[in-house]
Structures are given as structure tokens and as C-alpha cells.
mmCIF file of C-alpha atoms in Angstrom:
data_model
loop_
_atom_site.group_PDB
_atom_site.id
_atom_site.type_symbol
_atom_site.label_atom_id
_atom_site.label_comp_id
_atom_site.label_asym_id
_atom_site.label_seq_id
_atom_site.Cartn_x
_atom_site.Cartn_y
_atom_site.Cartn_z
ATOM 1 C CA THR F 197 1.360 36.386 12.867
ATOM 2 C CA ALA F 198 -0.981 35.112 15.545
ATOM 3 C CA MET F 199 -3.787 34.690 13.021
ATOM 4 C CA GLU F 200 -1.583 32.546 10.772
ATOM 5 C CA VAL F 201 -0.536 30.368 13.709
ATOM 6 C CA GLU F 202 -4.171 29.986 14.782
ATOM 7 C CA LYS F 203 -5.239 28.969 11.274
ATOM 8 C CA LYS F 204 -2.444 26.393 10.954
ATOM 9 C CA VAL F 205 -3.128 24.969 14.428
ATOM 10 C CA LYS F 206 -6.853 24.662 13.651
ATOM 11 C CA ASP F 207 -6.078 22.952 10.345
ATOM 12 C CA LEU F 208 -3.815 20.449 12.126
ATOM 13 C CA ILE F 209 -6.355 19.778 14.872
ATOM 14 C CA ALA F 210 -9.196 19.384 12.381
ATOM 15 C CA ARG F 211 -7.322 16.593 10.559
ATOM 16 C CA GLN F 212 -7.371 14.268 13.539
ATOM 17 C CA PRO F 213 -11.102 13.874 14.237
ATOM 18 C CA ARG F 214 -11.941 15.194 10.748
ATOM 19 C CA VAL F 215 -13.907 18.259 11.709
ATOM 20 C CA SER F 216 -14.100 21.543 9.890
ATOM 21 C CA PRO F 217 -11.546 24.084 11.162
ATOM 22 C CA SER F 218 -14.355 26.648 11.118
ATOM 23 C CA ARG F 219 -16.045 24.693 13.946
ATOM 24 C CA LEU F 220 -13.048 25.219 16.208
ATOM 25 C CA SER F 221 -12.804 28.144 18.595
ATOM 26 C CA ALA F 222 -10.228 29.108 21.192
ATOM 27 C CA ASN F 223 -12.378 27.402 23.830
ATOM 28 C CA THR F 224 -12.818 24.120 21.960
ATOM 29 C CA ASP F 225 -11.590 21.215 24.087
ATOM 30 C CA ILE F 226 -9.829 18.782 21.769
ATOM 31 C CA ARG F 227 -10.874 15.826 23.944
ATOM 32 C CA LYS F 228 -14.522 16.629 23.250
ATOM 33 C CA LEU F 229 -13.737 16.294 19.545
ATOM 34 C CA GLY F 230 -12.799 12.675 20.140
ATOM 35 C CA VAL F 231 -9.039 13.208 20.123
ATOM 36 C CA ASP F 232 -7.606 10.243 22.019
ATOM 37 C CA SER F 233 -4.065 9.867 23.336
ATOM 38 C CA LEU F 234 -2.686 8.441 20.081
ATOM 39 C CA MET F 235 -4.277 11.245 18.061
ATOM 40 C CA ALA F 236 -2.877 13.761 20.533
ATOM 41 C CA LEU F 237 0.638 12.385 20.017
ATOM 42 C CA GLU F 238 0.191 12.660 16.250
ATOM 43 C CA LEU F 239 -1.069 16.203 16.675
ATOM 44 C CA VAL F 240 1.954 17.154 18.784
ATOM 45 C CA ALA F 241 4.310 15.636 16.206
ATOM 46 C CA ASN F 242 2.583 17.538 13.403
ATOM 47 C CA ILE F 243 2.656 20.831 15.313
ATOM 48 C CA GLU F 244 6.353 20.354 16.098
ATOM 49 C CA LYS F 245 7.108 19.612 12.444
ATOM 50 C CA VAL F 246 5.067 22.462 10.951
ATOM 51 C CA PHE F 247 6.264 25.115 13.398
ATOM 52 C CA ARG F 248 9.780 23.675 13.857
ATOM 53 C CA ILE F 249 9.503 23.683 17.634
ATOM 54 C CA ARG F 250 9.693 21.092 20.404
ATOM 55 C CA ILE F 251 6.897 20.998 22.928
ATOM 56 C CA PRO F 252 8.081 20.077 26.438
ATOM 57 C CA GLU F 253 6.436 16.908 27.720
ATOM 58 C CA ASP F 254 5.055 18.636 30.815
ATOM 59 C CA ARG F 255 3.208 21.113 28.567
ATOM 60 C CA ILE F 256 1.821 18.359 26.357
ATOM 61 C CA ARG F 257 -0.052 16.859 29.293
ATOM 62 C CA THR F 258 -1.744 20.117 30.312
ATOM 63 C CA ILE F 259 -2.871 21.631 27.022
ATOM 64 C CA ARG F 260 -6.481 20.839 26.140
ATOM 65 C CA LYS F 261 -8.041 23.813 24.367
ATOM 66 C CA VAL F 262 -7.336 25.202 20.926
ATOM 67 C CA GLY F 263 -6.495 28.643 22.311
ATOM 68 C CA GLN F 264 -3.993 27.133 24.763
ATOM 69 C CA ILE F 265 -2.281 25.325 21.906
ATOM 70 C CA VAL F 266 -2.071 28.502 19.824
ATOM 71 C CA THR F 267 -0.666 30.461 22.788
ATOM 72 C CA MET F 268 1.880 27.746 23.534
ATOM 73 C CA VAL F 269 3.057 27.641 19.901
ATOM 74 C CA MET F 270 3.417 31.425 19.840
ATOM 75 C CA GLN F 271 5.414 31.385 23.096
ATOM 76 C CA LEU F 272 7.705 28.577 21.961
ATOM 77 C CA ARG F 273 8.373 30.304 18.655
ATOM 78 C CA GLN F 274 9.219 33.561 20.421
ATOM 79 C CA THR F 275 11.518 31.983 22.982
ATOM 80 C CA GLY F 276 13.350 29.901 20.417
ATOM 81 C CA ALA F 277 12.452 26.586 22.038
ATOM 82 C CA PRO F 278 15.010 23.866 21.364
ATOM 83 C CA ARG F 279 14.292 21.991 18.184
ATOM 84 C CA THR F 280 15.527 18.644 19.442
ATOM 85 C CA ARG F 281 14.500 16.660 22.467
ATOM 86 C CA VAL F 282 17.072 15.906 25.115
ATOM 87 C CA ALA F 283 17.143 12.294 26.247
ATOM 88 C CA THR F 284 15.961 12.006 29.834
ATOM 89 C CA ARG F 285 17.073 8.441 30.491
#
């Protein structure tokens, strides 16, 4: 369900800058939590692993808020996003 996805996403985000998931809302900007580019890559990898999805690179660059991440995960799960990346080079 959407609530389960939101809880898991918040738990994953909270690990990176070590904040309480209860402090996160849909409008929380992960950059304001101190999530740098390396942390963001780790977060993406963890989200992909937990939800068994692949997040397209163009979407990775545009997602900043918790609610956007939850929505994206829900959409990718519904559309059956490919679970492996296709080499682009």
C-alpha cells in the first residue's frame, strides 16, 4: 500500500543523514537534510534493492522531496519498471 511504501522510503532516507523518520514529511527536501550526492546514490541503490525496481537516471536527477520519491516508487512498481539497467555506452 501507499502507506507501507511511504514508511519504507522514510526509513531509508532517515538512515543517510541519521534523522528520525517521524521528522520527514512529503515536503521534506532531502538536500536540506544534508544528503550529498554520494548519499543520494546510496539512497537510490537502497530504494532499488528494497522495492526491486530500477530508477531511470533522468528521474534520479529531478527528485528532491520525500513525497516525490514515494510517488515515483509507487509509479515504477505499478508500471513494472525494468529491474536491470541497460548499458548506454
